[in-house]
């Protein structure tokens, strides 16, 4: 049995977060910057730290990006000043590199031929140190202190632009992508052409859509819907698309070995999206049904934790025959803020986002369905809040298996020591320990088998590493992983270069 330090009630929950969403459009005659803005709006849930758009008109490229939500970064005046026929967009949550303007995307690089390349990346690479070493040797990455970008995405952009010195950007991508390891969905562009690529495992979703006068690519199908594009197909694992006046060209740069992220269905994706032909909403409802069969409880009312817990709560109610009710109200305007809360506000905790409907909850035995438990702080505060609102019993049900392992493919989980389900090896003892920690009358998780059955994909085509520790893409040593791996590598190089020994070697010799 392993042990874990007691959880601090003042610690933030740090829910799982996506790294980003990507969007791209090629549509002569359309306002592509505005289409991209609305596409990113639909993908805002995938990243709230920064947003950016690159647009080109065949002759020049313009990139505008900043920290903040899509609606905070762009306004009508900015978008009108970005004419063109091809654009890409990006909304970011950082899992590699700090939250700085330099790390906002799209990444922009000049090619040796004087043209531009802009790139947006969703996912995480596992051979970043190898790629960074290659870029450093080619003189593409310089130590610039706080003004340097420090993401795996910037390294990709540098190598891609450099590779097109003696060839086309399309060929440069076909040369580079087979050497890239990890999870990546890319949208990139030059002055004329839109490109999209998906890693051979297809860890993150990426779809192709059709407009009347063009084409769209997006992280989720919900973003196609919002701009009026019809879904064509998923971009295949190991596929590179090029879209220009000649249409859509498809090239395989690697053999596909699909390992789509199971957590996309459980939590990350919008419920109105479709991944690999399976509705995310239908999956969550079916998970709820299976959860009711696997972890029943005697109660009066089933409620969901908005928003991602609600479809599973509906499924649980349908299967169990226990009525579904709306017992929690969510503040729709709570998002990422750069204003630090005071101690008084911090103590309110979960009430900033959720508030109970006391007349619904009072005197009821509740089944509360949530999407996942990370540290357990949110659920502990929620259970306490529901009891204060008059609930007689609170039975917590989780629409995902226990999260025991961190993700290295584009989700920012807490560290293993902070994952509450990682505290005890024995499954039964772990569930009981978590139940006691959050203060629930009972606790139940859906099984991994039940989740996979609800997703309706073969287990062999899914990545469930955060649940079972089986990582489909081999990982390097721990020193080559982590959010700040590029920053640490650049800092080490800078220290070595400024050391007295280095200065002695580099000093000119005088007679």
Short mmCIF file of C-alpha atoms in Angstrom, two decimals:
data_model
loop_
_atom_site.label_atom_id
_atom_site.label_comp_id
_atom_site.label_asym_id
_atom_site.label_seq_id
_atom_site.Cartn_x
_atom_site.Cartn_y
_atom_site.Cartn_z
CA UNK A 1 0.00 0.00 0.00
CA UNK A 2 1.22 3.49 -0.83
CA UNK A 3 0.42 6.51 1.28
CA UNK A 4 -0.38 10.11 0.51
CA UNK A 5 -0.17 13.28 2.54
CA UNK A 6 -3.54 14.59 3.77
CA UNK A 7 -5.17 16.88 1.30
CA UNK A 8 -5.19 20.57 2.08
CA UNK A 9 -8.69 21.99 1.84
CA UNK A 10 -7.22 25.28 0.61
CA UNK A 11 -5.56 23.68 -2.43
CA UNK A 12 -7.22 24.34 -5.78
CA UNK A 13 -8.81 21.31 -7.37
CA UNK A 14 -6.93 21.74 -10.68
CA UNK A 15 -9.40 19.83 -12.84
CA UNK A 16 -8.09 18.10 -15.97
CA UNK A 17 -7.62 20.62 -18.74
CA UNK A 18 -7.01 20.35 -22.46
CA UNK A 19 -3.97 21.99 -23.93
CA UNK A 20 -5.76 23.77 -26.75
CA UNK A 21 -8.11 23.82 -29.69
CA UNK A 22 -7.13 24.33 -33.33
CA UNK A 23 -9.11 25.66 -36.27
CA UNK A 24 -8.33 26.37 -39.90
CA UNK A 25 -10.24 27.67 -42.91
CA UNK A 26 -9.51 28.06 -46.63
CA UNK A 27 -12.34 30.02 -48.23
CA UNK A 28 -11.76 32.72 -50.87
CA UNK A 29 -14.47 35.35 -50.72
CA UNK A 30 -15.31 34.67 -47.08
CA UNK A 31 -14.36 36.67 -43.98
CA UNK A 32 -11.96 33.97 -42.82
CA UNK A 33 -10.79 35.84 -39.70
CA UNK A 34 -14.38 36.08 -38.45
CA UNK A 35 -15.05 32.43 -39.29
CA UNK A 36 -11.96 31.51 -37.30
CA UNK A 37 -13.06 33.69 -34.40
CA UNK A 38 -16.38 31.87 -34.18
CA UNK A 39 -14.67 28.52 -34.59
CA UNK A 40 -12.40 29.31 -31.66
CA UNK A 41 -15.42 30.49 -29.68
CA UNK A 42 -16.86 26.99 -30.07
CA UNK A 43 -13.54 25.53 -28.91
CA UNK A 44 -13.05 27.88 -25.96
CA UNK A 45 -13.54 25.03 -23.46
CA UNK A 46 -10.31 23.47 -24.72
CA UNK A 47 -8.15 26.39 -23.60
CA UNK A 48 -8.71 29.71 -21.86
CA UNK A 49 -5.21 31.11 -21.37
CA UNK A 50 -4.53 32.64 -24.78
CA UNK A 51 -5.96 32.92 -28.27
CA UNK A 52 -4.64 33.85 -31.68
CA UNK A 53 -5.43 33.99 -35.39
CA UNK A 54 -3.14 34.01 -38.43
CA UNK A 55 -4.53 35.13 -41.78
CA UNK A 56 -3.01 35.42 -45.27
CA UNK A 57 -4.15 36.83 -48.60
CA UNK A 58 -1.68 35.17 -50.97
CA UNK A 59 0.96 37.89 -50.58
CA UNK A 60 1.41 38.49 -46.86
CA UNK A 61 0.56 36.98 -43.51
CA UNK A 62 -0.69 38.65 -40.34
CA UNK A 63 -0.72 37.07 -36.88
CA UNK A 64 -2.62 38.50 -33.91
CA UNK A 65 -2.54 36.80 -30.51
CA UNK A 66 -2.74 37.66 -26.82
CA UNK A 67 -3.43 36.26 -23.38
CA UNK A 68 -7.08 35.86 -22.46
CA UNK A 69 -10.32 34.43 -23.78
CA UNK A 70 -11.19 34.59 -27.47
CA UNK A 71 -13.75 37.34 -26.79
CA UNK A 72 -11.15 39.33 -24.83
CA UNK A 73 -8.40 39.07 -27.43
CA UNK A 74 -10.44 39.97 -30.52
CA UNK A 75 -12.94 42.66 -31.37
CA UNK A 76 -14.73 43.73 -34.54
CA UNK A 77 -12.08 46.30 -35.45
CA UNK A 78 -9.25 43.77 -35.19
CA UNK A 79 -11.02 41.12 -37.25
CA UNK A 80 -12.00 43.55 -40.01
CA UNK A 81 -8.33 44.50 -40.32
CA UNK A 82 -7.40 40.88 -41.08
CA UNK A 83 -8.48 40.21 -44.69
CA UNK A 84 -7.47 37.09 -46.58
CA UNK A 85 -8.59 33.72 -47.91
CA UNK A 86 -6.78 31.36 -45.52
CA UNK A 87 -6.57 31.44 -41.72
CA UNK A 88 -5.77 29.32 -38.71
CA UNK A 89 -6.73 29.88 -35.09
CA UNK A 90 -5.70 28.57 -31.69
CA UNK A 91 -6.97 28.74 -28.10
CA UNK A 92 -4.48 27.61 -25.48
CA UNK A 93 -4.20 25.99 -22.12
CA UNK A 94 -0.54 25.46 -21.31
CA UNK A 95 0.82 21.97 -20.72
CA UNK A 96 4.20 22.84 -22.22
CA UNK A 97 5.72 26.24 -21.52
CA UNK A 98 4.59 29.01 -19.21
CA UNK A 99 1.62 31.32 -19.67
CA UNK A 100 3.35 34.13 -21.56
CA UNK A 101 2.54 36.13 -24.68
CA UNK A 102 5.49 34.50 -26.46
CA UNK A 103 3.96 31.07 -25.90
CA UNK A 104 0.56 32.04 -27.29
CA UNK A 105 -0.20 30.57 -30.70
CA UNK A 106 -0.24 30.47 -33.68
CA UNK A 107 3.54 30.20 -33.81
CA UNK A 108 5.02 32.31 -36.62
CA UNK A 109 8.32 31.73 -38.40
CA UNK A 110 9.95 33.13 -41.53
CA UNK A 111 11.34 30.63 -43.99
CA UNK A 112 14.79 31.04 -45.58
CA UNK A 113 12.94 32.02 -48.76
CA UNK A 114 11.33 34.96 -46.99
CA UNK A 115 7.81 33.55 -46.80
CA UNK A 116 5.89 32.94 -43.60
CA UNK A 117 4.69 29.86 -41.75
CA UNK A 118 2.10 29.94 -38.97
CA UNK A 119 1.27 26.86 -36.87
CA UNK A 120 -1.20 25.83 -34.18
CA UNK A 121 -0.75 22.65 -32.15
CA UNK A 122 -3.05 20.59 -29.94
CA UNK A 123 -1.36 17.85 -27.91
CA UNK A 124 1.99 17.16 -26.33
CA UNK A 125 5.19 15.73 -27.80
CA UNK A 126 7.31 13.18 -25.98
CA UNK A 127 10.55 13.70 -27.95
CA UNK A 128 10.71 17.46 -27.44
CA UNK A 129 14.31 17.39 -26.17
CA UNK A 130 15.44 15.54 -29.30
CA UNK A 131 13.65 18.00 -31.58
CA UNK A 132 14.94 20.97 -29.58
CA UNK A 133 18.52 19.70 -29.88
CA UNK A 134 18.05 19.43 -33.64
CA UNK A 135 16.67 22.97 -33.81
CA UNK A 136 19.49 24.32 -31.64
CA UNK A 137 22.16 22.74 -33.83
CA UNK A 138 20.55 24.34 -36.86
CA UNK A 139 20.65 27.73 -35.12
CA UNK A 140 16.85 28.01 -35.04
CA UNK A 141 16.36 28.42 -31.28
CA UNK A 142 18.22 31.13 -29.43
CA UNK A 143 18.41 31.84 -25.70
CA UNK A 144 16.49 35.09 -25.39
CA UNK A 145 15.62 35.10 -21.71
CA UNK A 146 12.03 35.94 -20.96
CA UNK A 147 11.37 36.87 -24.59
CA UNK A 148 11.83 33.35 -25.92
CA UNK A 149 8.98 31.00 -26.70
CA UNK A 150 9.37 27.78 -24.71
CA UNK A 151 6.88 25.31 -26.18
CA UNK A 152 7.18 22.13 -28.18
CA UNK A 153 4.92 23.89 -30.70
CA UNK A 154 7.53 26.63 -31.29
CA UNK A 155 10.17 23.97 -31.89
CA UNK A 156 7.90 22.32 -34.46
CA UNK A 157 7.29 25.65 -36.19
CA UNK A 158 11.02 26.39 -36.35
CA UNK A 159 11.88 23.01 -37.85
CA UNK A 160 9.00 23.17 -40.31
CA UNK A 161 9.94 26.62 -41.62
CA UNK A 162 13.62 25.69 -41.82
CA UNK A 163 12.85 22.48 -43.69
CA UNK A 164 11.16 24.37 -46.49
CA UNK A 165 14.39 26.12 -47.49
CA UNK A 166 14.99 23.89 -50.50
CA UNK A 167 11.54 22.37 -50.93
CA UNK A 168 7.85 23.09 -50.54
CA UNK A 169 6.22 23.48 -47.13
CA UNK A 170 4.19 20.37 -47.88
CA UNK A 171 7.32 18.32 -48.51
CA UNK A 172 9.01 19.82 -45.45
CA UNK A 173 6.07 18.59 -43.37
CA UNK A 174 6.28 15.12 -44.90
CA UNK A 175 9.98 15.04 -43.97
CA UNK A 176 9.48 16.35 -40.42
CA UNK A 177 6.31 14.66 -39.18
CA UNK A 178 7.60 11.05 -39.28
CA UNK A 179 10.28 12.12 -36.78
CA UNK A 180 7.81 13.67 -34.32
CA UNK A 181 6.66 11.50 -31.40
CA UNK A 182 3.65 12.12 -29.19
CA UNK A 183 0.19 13.57 -29.64
CA UNK A 184 -0.27 16.31 -32.20
CA UNK A 185 -3.09 17.77 -34.20
CA UNK A 186 -1.67 20.57 -36.32
CA UNK A 187 -3.12 23.32 -38.45
CA UNK A 188 -0.51 25.35 -40.31
CA UNK A 189 -0.34 27.61 -43.33
CA UNK A 190 1.74 29.71 -45.65
CA UNK A 191 0.46 32.65 -47.68
CA UNK A 192 -1.67 30.45 -49.96
CA UNK A 193 -2.34 27.01 -48.50
CA UNK A 194 -3.96 25.49 -45.41
CA UNK A 195 -2.47 22.30 -43.95
CA UNK A 196 -3.69 19.92 -41.28
CA UNK A 197 -1.99 16.87 -39.77
CA UNK A 198 -2.79 14.30 -37.11
CA UNK A 199 -0.32 12.05 -35.28
CA UNK A 200 -0.25 8.34 -36.24
CA UNK A 201 -2.11 7.41 -33.03
CA UNK A 202 -4.88 9.97 -33.50
CA UNK A 203 -4.84 10.73 -29.78
CA UNK A 204 -6.65 14.07 -30.17
CA UNK A 205 -9.63 14.59 -32.51
CA UNK A 206 -9.43 16.56 -35.77
CA UNK A 207 -12.15 16.88 -38.39
CA UNK A 208 -12.63 18.19 -41.94
CA UNK A 209 -15.68 20.21 -42.95
CA UNK A 210 -17.03 21.75 -46.17
CA UNK A 211 -18.22 25.29 -46.75
CA UNK A 212 -20.03 26.51 -49.86
CA UNK A 213 -16.84 28.28 -50.93
CA UNK A 214 -14.16 26.45 -49.05
CA UNK A 215 -12.99 24.03 -46.38
CA UNK A 216 -12.63 23.99 -42.60
CA UNK A 217 -10.60 21.86 -40.17
CA UNK A 218 -11.29 21.88 -36.43
CA UNK A 219 -10.50 20.04 -33.20
CA UNK A 220 -14.18 19.24 -32.72
CA UNK A 221 -17.20 18.93 -35.00
CA UNK A 222 -19.09 21.47 -32.85
CA UNK A 223 -16.79 24.15 -34.32
CA UNK A 224 -17.80 23.08 -37.83
CA UNK A 225 -21.45 23.48 -36.88
CA UNK A 226 -21.05 27.02 -35.57
CA UNK A 227 -19.56 28.30 -38.86
CA UNK A 228 -22.09 26.48 -41.03
CA UNK A 229 -19.70 23.85 -42.35
CA UNK A 230 -20.91 20.33 -43.09
CA UNK A 231 -18.92 17.48 -41.60
CA UNK A 232 -16.97 15.54 -44.25
CA UNK A 233 -14.83 13.13 -42.24
CA UNK A 234 -12.29 12.76 -39.47
CA UNK A 235 -8.73 13.44 -40.53
CA UNK A 236 -7.05 10.07 -40.25
CA UNK A 237 -4.17 9.25 -37.91
CA UNK A 238 -0.90 9.70 -39.78
CA UNK A 239 -2.52 11.89 -42.47
CA UNK A 240 -1.45 15.27 -43.86
CA UNK A 241 -3.99 17.39 -45.72
CA UNK A 242 -3.14 20.30 -48.01
CA UNK A 243 -5.99 22.60 -49.08
CA UNK A 244 -5.65 25.20 -51.82
CA UNK A 245 -7.22 26.25 -55.12
CA UNK A 246 -6.68 22.74 -56.49
CA UNK A 247 -8.80 21.20 -53.72
CA UNK A 248 -7.86 18.82 -50.90
CA UNK A 249 -4.75 16.62 -51.18
CA UNK A 250 -4.21 13.77 -48.75
CA UNK A 251 -0.87 12.13 -48.01
CA UNK A 252 0.07 9.47 -45.47
CA UNK A 253 3.25 10.25 -43.56
CA UNK A 254 2.96 7.25 -41.20
CA UNK A 255 1.03 4.03 -40.78
CA UNK A 256 -1.99 4.57 -38.50
CA UNK A 257 -2.13 2.85 -35.11
CA UNK A 258 -5.26 4.48 -33.60
CA UNK A 259 -5.25 5.27 -29.88
CA UNK A 260 -7.94 7.90 -29.44
CA UNK A 261 -8.21 9.52 -26.01
CA UNK A 262 -11.03 7.99 -23.96
CA UNK A 263 -11.12 11.06 -21.73
CA UNK A 264 -12.29 13.18 -24.67
CA UNK A 265 -15.60 11.31 -24.50
CA UNK A 266 -15.81 11.44 -20.71
CA UNK A 267 -14.96 15.08 -20.05
CA UNK A 268 -12.95 17.12 -22.52
CA UNK A 269 -15.03 17.38 -25.68
CA UNK A 270 -18.26 19.32 -26.03
CA UNK A 271 -21.30 17.04 -25.74
CA UNK A 272 -22.55 18.25 -29.13
CA UNK A 273 -19.37 17.00 -30.85
CA UNK A 274 -18.88 13.67 -32.57
CA UNK A 275 -15.58 11.74 -32.35
CA UNK A 276 -14.85 8.73 -34.56
CA UNK A 277 -18.52 8.55 -35.49
CA UNK A 278 -19.70 8.41 -31.87
CA UNK A 279 -21.75 11.20 -30.29
CA UNK A 280 -20.08 12.51 -27.15
CA UNK A 281 -23.47 13.22 -25.55
CA UNK A 282 -24.78 9.72 -26.35
CA UNK A 283 -21.61 8.24 -24.89
CA UNK A 284 -22.02 10.14 -21.62
CA UNK A 285 -25.68 9.14 -21.30
CA UNK A 286 -24.74 5.49 -21.91
CA UNK A 287 -21.95 5.73 -19.32
CA UNK A 288 -24.59 6.92 -16.86
CA UNK A 289 -26.78 3.92 -17.63
CA UNK A 290 -23.89 1.54 -17.08
CA UNK A 291 -22.93 3.39 -13.91
CA UNK A 292 -26.45 2.83 -12.57
CA UNK A 293 -26.12 -0.91 -13.20
CA UNK A 294 -22.62 -1.14 -11.75
CA UNK A 295 -23.09 1.16 -8.73
CA UNK A 296 -26.78 1.35 -7.76
CA UNK A 297 -28.02 3.31 -4.76
CA UNK A 298 -31.34 3.74 -2.97
CA UNK A 299 -32.24 7.40 -3.34
CA UNK A 300 -34.98 9.90 -4.20
CA UNK A 301 -33.32 12.11 -6.84
CA UNK A 302 -30.45 12.02 -9.35
CA UNK A 303 -28.66 15.29 -10.06
CA UNK A 304 -25.66 16.03 -12.27
CA UNK A 305 -22.75 18.36 -11.63
CA UNK A 306 -22.98 20.86 -14.51
CA UNK A 307 -22.07 20.68 -17.24
CA UNK A 308 -20.17 17.49 -18.07
CA UNK A 309 -21.82 15.41 -15.33
CA UNK A 310 -25.37 16.13 -16.52
CA UNK A 311 -25.69 13.71 -19.48
CA UNK A 312 -24.41 10.83 -17.34
CA UNK A 313 -26.89 11.80 -14.61
CA UNK A 314 -29.70 11.62 -17.18
CA UNK A 315 -28.53 8.13 -18.16
CA UNK A 316 -28.30 7.07 -14.52
CA UNK A 317 -31.86 8.26 -13.90
CA UNK A 318 -33.19 6.51 -17.01
CA UNK A 319 -31.61 3.20 -16.05
CA UNK A 320 -32.39 3.32 -12.33
CA UNK A 321 -35.90 4.71 -12.57
CA UNK A 322 -35.00 7.36 -9.99
CA UNK A 323 -36.20 10.83 -11.06
CA UNK A 324 -33.69 13.25 -12.56
CA UNK A 325 -33.67 16.77 -11.17
CA UNK A 326 -31.72 19.99 -11.54
CA UNK A 327 -30.24 20.50 -8.11
CA UNK A 328 -27.25 22.71 -8.91
CA UNK A 329 -27.05 26.00 -10.78
CA UNK A 330 -23.82 26.91 -12.56
CA UNK A 331 -22.58 30.45 -13.06
CA UNK A 332 -22.11 30.49 -16.83
CA UNK A 333 -19.77 33.47 -16.63
CA UNK A 334 -17.13 31.94 -14.38
CA UNK A 335 -14.03 31.32 -16.44
CA UNK A 336 -10.34 31.89 -16.18
CA UNK A 337 -9.52 35.11 -14.35
CA UNK A 338 -6.24 36.89 -13.70
CA UNK A 339 -7.68 38.53 -10.57
CA UNK A 340 -6.45 36.74 -7.46
CA UNK A 341 -9.25 36.01 -4.98
CA UNK A 342 -9.10 37.37 -1.46
CA UNK A 343 -9.06 34.93 1.46
CA UNK A 344 -12.78 35.55 2.03
CA UNK A 345 -13.64 34.78 -1.59
CA UNK A 346 -11.29 31.79 -1.66
CA UNK A 347 -13.15 30.27 1.29
CA UNK A 348 -16.36 30.37 -0.75
CA UNK A 349 -14.63 27.87 -3.04
CA UNK A 350 -17.03 25.94 -5.21
CA UNK A 351 -19.87 28.42 -4.59
CA UNK A 352 -18.26 30.74 -7.14
CA UNK A 353 -19.25 28.20 -9.80
CA UNK A 354 -22.14 26.17 -8.33
CA UNK A 355 -25.03 26.95 -6.03
CA UNK A 356 -27.65 24.46 -4.79
CA UNK A 357 -31.38 24.78 -5.38
CA UNK A 358 -32.38 24.33 -1.76
CA UNK A 359 -36.08 23.72 -2.39
CA UNK A 360 -35.15 20.82 -4.71
CA UNK A 361 -32.52 19.29 -2.43
CA UNK A 362 -34.04 19.71 1.04
CA UNK A 363 -35.11 16.39 2.57
CA UNK A 364 -33.90 14.33 -0.39
CA UNK A 365 -31.56 11.36 -0.64
CA UNK A 366 -29.37 12.40 -3.57
CA UNK A 367 -27.32 10.59 -6.18
CA UNK A 368 -24.79 13.15 -7.45
CA UNK A 369 -23.14 12.28 -10.77
CA UNK A 370 -19.82 13.96 -11.62
CA UNK A 371 -17.41 13.37 -14.49
CA UNK A 372 -14.21 12.63 -12.55
CA UNK A 373 -12.35 13.09 -9.27
CA UNK A 374 -8.83 14.52 -9.30
CA UNK A 375 -7.80 15.69 -5.82
CA UNK A 376 -11.25 15.36 -4.32
CA UNK A 377 -11.44 18.93 -2.99
CA UNK A 378 -14.31 19.91 -5.27
CA UNK A 379 -16.37 16.86 -4.36
CA UNK A 380 -15.72 17.35 -0.63
CA UNK A 381 -16.91 20.95 -0.82
CA UNK A 382 -19.87 19.91 -2.95
CA UNK A 383 -20.99 17.20 -0.53
CA UNK A 384 -20.74 19.62 2.38
CA UNK A 385 -22.69 22.26 0.46
CA UNK A 386 -25.48 19.81 -0.40
CA UNK A 387 -25.79 18.68 3.21
CA UNK A 388 -25.99 22.31 4.33
CA UNK A 389 -28.78 22.76 1.78
CA UNK A 390 -30.77 20.01 3.51
CA UNK A 391 -29.87 16.79 1.68
CA UNK A 392 -30.47 13.74 3.88
CA UNK A 393 -27.94 11.53 2.05
CA UNK A 394 -25.38 12.19 -0.67
CA UNK A 395 -24.29 9.27 -2.85
CA UNK A 396 -21.55 10.30 -5.29
CA UNK A 397 -21.23 8.49 -8.62
CA UNK A 398 -18.36 9.14 -11.04
CA UNK A 399 -18.81 8.74 -14.81
CA UNK A 400 -15.19 7.69 -15.32
CA UNK A 401 -12.86 5.11 -13.79
CA UNK A 402 -10.48 6.34 -11.07
CA UNK A 403 -7.85 8.70 -12.51
CA UNK A 404 -4.55 7.27 -11.26
CA UNK A 405 -1.95 8.36 -13.82
CA UNK A 406 -0.93 11.66 -15.40
CA UNK A 407 -1.36 12.30 -19.12
CA UNK A 408 1.65 13.16 -21.29
CA UNK A 409 -0.36 13.54 -24.50
CA UNK A 410 -2.06 16.89 -24.02
CA UNK A 411 -4.10 16.91 -20.80
CA UNK A 412 -2.87 18.83 -17.78
CA UNK A 413 -3.61 16.52 -14.85
CA UNK A 414 -2.29 16.94 -11.34
CA UNK A 415 0.91 15.08 -10.48
CA UNK A 416 0.59 11.41 -9.40
CA UNK A 417 1.07 12.36 -5.73
CA UNK A 418 -1.89 14.73 -5.99
CA UNK A 419 -4.28 12.26 -7.66
CA UNK A 420 -6.48 11.04 -4.84
CA UNK A 421 -7.17 7.66 -6.48
CA UNK A 422 -3.43 7.02 -6.59
CA UNK A 423 -3.16 7.07 -2.79
CA UNK A 424 -4.06 3.40 -2.18
CA UNK A 425 -3.24 0.40 -4.36
CA UNK A 426 -6.15 -1.85 -3.42
CA UNK A 427 -9.26 -0.80 -5.41
CA UNK A 428 -11.79 -1.45 -2.65
CA UNK A 429 -9.69 0.31 -0.02
CA UNK A 430 -9.09 3.21 -2.40
CA UNK A 431 -12.80 3.78 -3.02
CA UNK A 432 -13.51 3.71 0.71
CA UNK A 433 -10.62 6.10 1.43
CA UNK A 434 -11.87 8.56 -1.19
CA UNK A 435 -15.45 8.24 0.13
CA UNK A 436 -14.27 9.18 3.61
CA UNK A 437 -12.22 12.08 2.27
CA UNK A 438 -15.11 13.65 0.37
CA UNK A 439 -17.65 12.85 3.09
CA UNK A 440 -20.18 11.01 0.91
CA UNK A 441 -22.55 8.32 2.16
CA UNK A 442 -21.36 6.09 -0.70
CA UNK A 443 -19.10 6.37 -3.73
CA UNK A 444 -19.03 4.47 -6.99
CA UNK A 445 -17.05 4.73 -10.23
CA UNK A 446 -17.95 3.32 -13.63
CA UNK A 447 -15.58 0.51 -14.61
CA UNK A 448 -13.05 0.94 -17.40
CA UNK A 449 -14.83 -1.84 -19.29
CA UNK A 450 -18.18 -0.07 -18.88
CA UNK A 451 -16.72 3.21 -20.12
CA UNK A 452 -15.15 1.59 -23.18
CA UNK A 453 -18.37 -0.26 -24.00
CA UNK A 454 -20.22 3.08 -23.90
CA UNK A 455 -17.68 4.69 -26.24
CA UNK A 456 -18.37 1.90 -28.76
CA UNK A 457 -14.75 1.74 -29.90
CA UNK A 458 -12.52 -1.32 -29.54
CA UNK A 459 -10.30 -1.05 -26.48
CA UNK A 460 -7.31 -1.60 -28.77
CA UNK A 461 -8.10 1.71 -30.54
CA UNK A 462 -8.31 3.79 -27.35
CA UNK A 463 -5.81 5.38 -24.99
CA UNK A 464 -6.88 4.92 -21.36
CA UNK A 465 -3.45 5.58 -19.83
CA UNK A 466 -4.80 7.96 -17.18
CA UNK A 467 -6.93 5.08 -15.89
CA UNK A 468 -4.64 2.06 -16.31
CA UNK A 469 -1.09 3.43 -16.75
CA UNK A 470 -0.63 1.75 -20.15
CA UNK A 471 0.94 4.48 -22.29
CA UNK A 472 0.62 3.64 -26.01
CA UNK A 473 3.37 6.05 -27.09
CA UNK A 474 6.68 5.19 -25.37
CA UNK A 475 7.78 7.85 -22.90
CA UNK A 476 11.32 9.15 -22.36
CA UNK A 477 12.92 9.53 -18.94
CA UNK A 478 11.28 11.92 -16.48
CA UNK A 479 13.87 14.62 -17.17
CA UNK A 480 12.65 14.82 -20.77
CA UNK A 481 9.01 15.26 -19.74
CA UNK A 482 7.07 17.96 -17.98
CA UNK A 483 5.55 21.34 -18.61
CA UNK A 484 8.83 23.26 -18.45
CA UNK A 485 11.14 20.88 -20.32
CA UNK A 486 12.05 23.45 -23.01
CA UNK A 487 12.60 26.21 -20.46
CA UNK A 488 14.81 23.96 -18.35
CA UNK A 489 16.86 22.87 -21.35
CA UNK A 490 17.38 26.45 -22.54
CA UNK A 491 18.22 27.60 -19.01
CA UNK A 492 20.81 24.83 -18.61
CA UNK A 493 22.42 25.77 -21.91
CA UNK A 494 22.48 29.44 -20.92
CA UNK A 495 24.12 28.64 -17.58
CA UNK A 496 26.74 26.48 -19.28
CA UNK A 497 27.47 29.22 -21.80
CA UNK A 498 27.92 31.84 -19.08
CA UNK A 499 30.04 29.72 -16.74
CA UNK A 500 33.67 30.84 -16.09
CA UNK A 501 34.97 27.70 -17.77
CA UNK A 502 33.01 28.47 -20.91
CA UNK A 503 34.24 32.05 -20.88
CA UNK A 504 37.85 30.89 -20.57
CA UNK A 505 37.55 28.55 -23.51
CA UNK A 506 35.81 31.17 -25.62
CA UNK A 507 38.24 33.99 -24.73
CA UNK A 508 40.47 35.14 -27.61
CA UNK A 509 44.16 34.28 -27.34
CA UNK A 510 46.61 37.19 -27.33
CA UNK A 511 50.31 36.89 -28.04
#
